[in-house]
């Protein structure tokens, strides 16, 4: 594994829910990233985020790692779940909440 | 570098024969599109795999020439 892939593997192992995004949850710098933050906030799960705009190596590395060309990207328990469209669709269908429940990711506060 | 809706549709149809592609230009700026792709190739695949098939058809343009494509995929 390359160094960046190693770093990413470490990040997705360290937290149950990991979001690679543009900007931060408080200040998203892309509408797609903002949407995923909003959805995660609605589900009430705690998530770790990484701002790819601050790290060019991570920005390119995560695309290769996931074989996915765009950001945001969401990982749950080390598994790639999808980008903005998939996350939104899953939330609307109730599948995202189910996935968190199935994987044992606790919602800290239902929003 | 932007792409036209016609180019996007052509690439997806070349990559996924028998697919039905509907493209909407969301902002009228030639950069923000919404695409609905219905293809028999999606049967039995996860959403991530379905989207990856479309991205493959777009041949690396997604995330580069094409910044914003809101994608919905379905098996017929």
Short mmCIF file of C-alpha atoms in Angstrom, two decimals:
data_model
loop_
_atom_site.label_atom_id
_atom_site.label_comp_id
_atom_site.label_asym_id
_atom_site.label_seq_id
_atom_site.Cartn_x
_atom_site.Cartn_y
_atom_site.Cartn_z
CA UNK A 1 0.00 0.00 0.00
CA UNK A 2 1.09 3.54 -0.66
CA UNK A 3 1.58 5.90 2.27
CA UNK A 4 -1.66 7.77 1.57
CA UNK A 5 -3.67 4.55 1.26
CA UNK A 6 -2.18 3.53 4.60
CA UNK A 7 -3.25 6.83 6.12
CA UNK A 8 -6.80 6.47 4.74
CA UNK A 9 -7.08 2.89 5.97
CA UNK A 10 -6.07 4.13 9.41
CA UNK A 11 -8.67 6.91 9.30
CA UNK A 12 -11.56 4.66 8.30
CA UNK A 13 -10.56 2.12 10.94
CA UNK A 14 -10.33 4.73 13.67
CA UNK A 15 -13.93 5.99 13.53
CA UNK A 16 -17.26 4.31 12.80
CA UNK A 17 -18.46 7.02 10.43
CA UNK A 18 -15.92 8.95 8.35
CA UNK A 19 -16.74 11.65 5.83
CA UNK A 20 -14.26 12.96 3.28
CA UNK A 21 -15.55 16.36 2.27
CA UNK A 22 -14.73 19.79 0.90
CA UNK A 23 -14.61 22.19 3.82
CA UNK A 24 -15.76 21.40 7.34
CA UNK A 25 -19.15 20.44 8.79
CA UNK A 26 -19.52 24.01 10.11
CA UNK A 27 -18.34 25.54 6.85
CA UNK A 28 -18.84 23.18 3.91
CA UNK A 29 -17.31 24.54 0.73
CA UNK A 30 -19.35 22.58 -1.77
CA UNK A 31 -23.08 21.95 -2.00
CA UNK A 32 -22.66 18.18 -2.23
CA UNK A 33 -20.55 18.10 0.93
CA UNK A 34 -23.08 20.34 2.68
CA UNK A 35 -25.90 17.94 1.76
CA UNK A 36 -24.15 14.93 3.27
CA UNK A 37 -23.33 16.84 6.46
CA UNK A 38 -27.00 17.81 6.70
CA UNK A 39 -28.16 14.21 6.23
CA UNK A 40 -25.70 12.89 8.83
CA UNK A 41 -26.82 15.58 11.25
CA UNK A 42 -30.43 14.50 10.73
CA UNK A 43 -29.57 10.88 11.49
CA UNK A 44 -27.90 12.00 14.70
CA UNK A 45 -24.77 9.87 14.30
CA UNK A 46 -21.39 11.13 15.36
CA UNK A 47 -18.97 11.37 12.46
CA UNK A 48 -15.37 12.23 11.83
CA UNK A 49 -14.67 14.44 8.83
CA UNK A 50 -11.56 15.19 6.82
CA UNK A 51 -11.26 18.29 4.67
CA UNK A 52 -9.68 17.30 1.36
CA UNK A 53 -9.21 20.94 0.39
CA UNK A 54 -6.51 21.16 3.05
CA UNK A 55 -4.63 18.13 1.77
CA UNK A 56 -4.03 17.65 -1.94
CA UNK A 57 -2.55 14.21 -1.42
CA UNK A 58 -5.63 13.07 0.46
CA UNK A 59 -7.91 14.65 -2.16
CA UNK A 60 -6.39 12.55 -4.95
CA UNK A 61 -5.62 9.56 -2.74
CA UNK A 62 -9.20 9.01 -1.61
CA UNK A 63 -10.43 8.94 -5.23
CA UNK A 64 -8.03 6.13 -6.05
CA UNK A 65 -8.64 4.36 -2.75
CA UNK A 66 -12.41 4.20 -3.27
CA UNK A 67 -12.33 4.04 -7.07
CA UNK A 68 -14.74 6.95 -6.92
CA UNK A 69 -14.13 10.19 -8.82
CA UNK A 70 -15.86 12.73 -6.64
CA UNK A 71 -15.96 14.06 -3.09
CA UNK A 72 -17.78 13.82 -0.64
CA UNK A 73 -17.32 10.14 0.21
CA UNK A 74 -18.80 8.39 3.21
CA UNK A 75 -17.32 5.38 4.99
CA UNK A 76 -19.17 3.39 7.65
CA UNK A 77 -17.18 0.87 9.70
CA UNK A 78 -14.43 0.90 7.11
CA UNK A 79 -16.78 0.29 4.19
CA UNK A 80 -17.37 2.76 1.35
CA UNK A 81 -21.08 3.61 1.22
CA UNK A 82 -21.18 6.24 -1.49
CA UNK A 83 -21.21 9.88 -2.48
CA UNK A 84 -23.81 12.61 -2.12
CA UNK A 85 -26.52 11.21 -4.41
CA UNK A 86 -26.38 7.74 -2.89
CA UNK A 87 -26.40 9.03 0.68
CA UNK A 88 -29.36 11.30 -0.01
CA UNK A 89 -31.28 8.54 -1.76
CA UNK A 90 -30.53 6.07 1.03
CA UNK A 91 -31.63 8.55 3.69
CA UNK A 92 -34.90 9.27 1.90
CA UNK A 93 -35.58 5.54 1.62
CA UNK A 94 -34.70 4.98 5.28
CA UNK A 95 -31.82 2.73 4.23
CA UNK A 96 -29.07 4.87 5.71
CA UNK A 97 -30.67 4.81 9.14
CA UNK A 98 -31.07 1.05 8.76
CA UNK A 99 -27.42 0.69 7.77
CA UNK A 100 -26.32 2.56 10.89
CA UNK A 101 -28.60 0.38 13.02
CA UNK A 102 -27.35 -2.82 11.36
CA UNK A 103 -23.73 -1.81 11.81
CA UNK A 104 -24.32 -0.83 15.42
CA UNK A 105 -23.57 2.86 14.94
CA UNK A 106 -25.40 4.67 17.68
CA UNK A 107 -27.25 7.91 17.10
CA UNK A 108 -26.20 10.16 19.96
CA UNK A 109 -29.03 12.61 19.62
CA UNK A 110 -31.95 12.28 17.27
CA UNK A 111 -32.25 15.64 15.55
CA UNK B 1 -13.94 22.59 -19.21
CA UNK B 2 -17.65 22.00 -19.36
CA UNK B 3 -19.55 19.33 -21.22
CA UNK B 4 -22.85 19.49 -23.05
CA UNK B 5 -25.82 17.34 -22.08
CA UNK B 6 -25.61 15.68 -25.51
CA UNK B 7 -21.98 14.67 -24.94
CA UNK B 8 -22.77 13.23 -21.52
CA UNK B 9 -25.72 11.27 -22.86
CA UNK B 10 -23.68 9.94 -25.79
CA UNK B 11 -20.86 8.71 -23.54
CA UNK B 12 -23.21 7.01 -21.10
CA UNK B 13 -25.12 5.29 -23.90
CA UNK B 14 -21.88 4.12 -25.53
CA UNK B 15 -20.68 2.70 -22.22
CA UNK B 16 -24.03 1.23 -21.25
CA UNK B 17 -25.87 0.01 -24.34
CA UNK B 18 -29.66 -0.36 -23.93
CA UNK B 19 -29.68 2.32 -21.25
CA UNK B 20 -32.20 5.13 -21.05
CA UNK B 21 -30.58 8.43 -20.18
CA UNK B 22 -32.35 11.62 -19.11
CA UNK B 23 -30.21 14.70 -18.55
CA UNK B 24 -31.35 17.99 -17.00
CA UNK B 25 -29.20 21.09 -16.98
CA UNK B 26 -29.77 22.29 -13.42
CA UNK B 27 -28.21 25.72 -13.49
CA UNK B 28 -28.16 26.49 -17.20
CA UNK B 29 -24.41 26.99 -17.01
CA UNK B 30 -23.40 23.76 -18.76
CA UNK B 31 -21.72 22.51 -15.59
CA UNK B 32 -24.45 21.33 -13.23
CA UNK B 33 -26.46 18.41 -14.49
CA UNK B 34 -28.83 15.82 -13.17
CA UNK B 35 -28.85 12.46 -14.88
CA UNK B 36 -31.25 9.58 -14.57
CA UNK B 37 -29.85 6.39 -16.02
CA UNK B 38 -31.95 3.25 -16.37
CA UNK B 39 -29.99 0.25 -17.56
CA UNK B 40 -30.40 -3.53 -17.52
CA UNK B 41 -26.69 -3.65 -16.58
CA UNK B 42 -27.62 -2.37 -13.09
CA UNK B 43 -29.65 -5.44 -12.14
CA UNK B 44 -28.35 -7.03 -8.98
CA UNK B 45 -25.72 -4.35 -8.39
CA UNK B 46 -25.35 -2.05 -5.39
CA UNK B 47 -25.84 1.69 -5.86
CA UNK B 48 -22.10 2.23 -5.60
CA UNK B 49 -21.49 -0.33 -8.35
CA UNK B 50 -24.22 1.20 -10.52
CA UNK B 51 -22.73 4.67 -10.22
CA UNK B 52 -19.27 3.28 -10.90
CA UNK B 53 -20.53 1.84 -14.20
CA UNK B 54 -21.72 5.29 -15.22
CA UNK B 55 -18.45 6.89 -14.13
CA UNK B 56 -16.56 4.28 -16.14
CA UNK B 57 -18.66 5.15 -19.17
CA UNK B 58 -17.72 8.79 -18.69
CA UNK B 59 -14.09 7.74 -18.94
CA UNK B 60 -12.48 9.79 -16.20
CA UNK B 61 -14.33 13.00 -17.00
CA UNK B 62 -16.38 12.83 -13.83
CA UNK B 63 -14.73 14.92 -11.15
CA UNK B 64 -12.63 16.59 -13.82
CA UNK B 65 -14.32 18.10 -16.90
CA UNK B 66 -17.61 17.29 -15.27
CA UNK B 67 -17.74 18.68 -11.76
CA UNK B 68 -21.38 18.38 -10.92
CA UNK B 69 -23.53 15.50 -12.05
CA UNK B 70 -26.27 14.49 -9.67
CA UNK B 71 -26.80 10.87 -10.54
CA UNK B 72 -29.73 8.54 -10.07
CA UNK B 73 -29.50 4.98 -11.35
CA UNK B 74 -32.13 2.28 -11.66
CA UNK B 75 -32.56 -1.12 -13.17
CA UNK B 76 -35.60 -1.22 -15.49
#
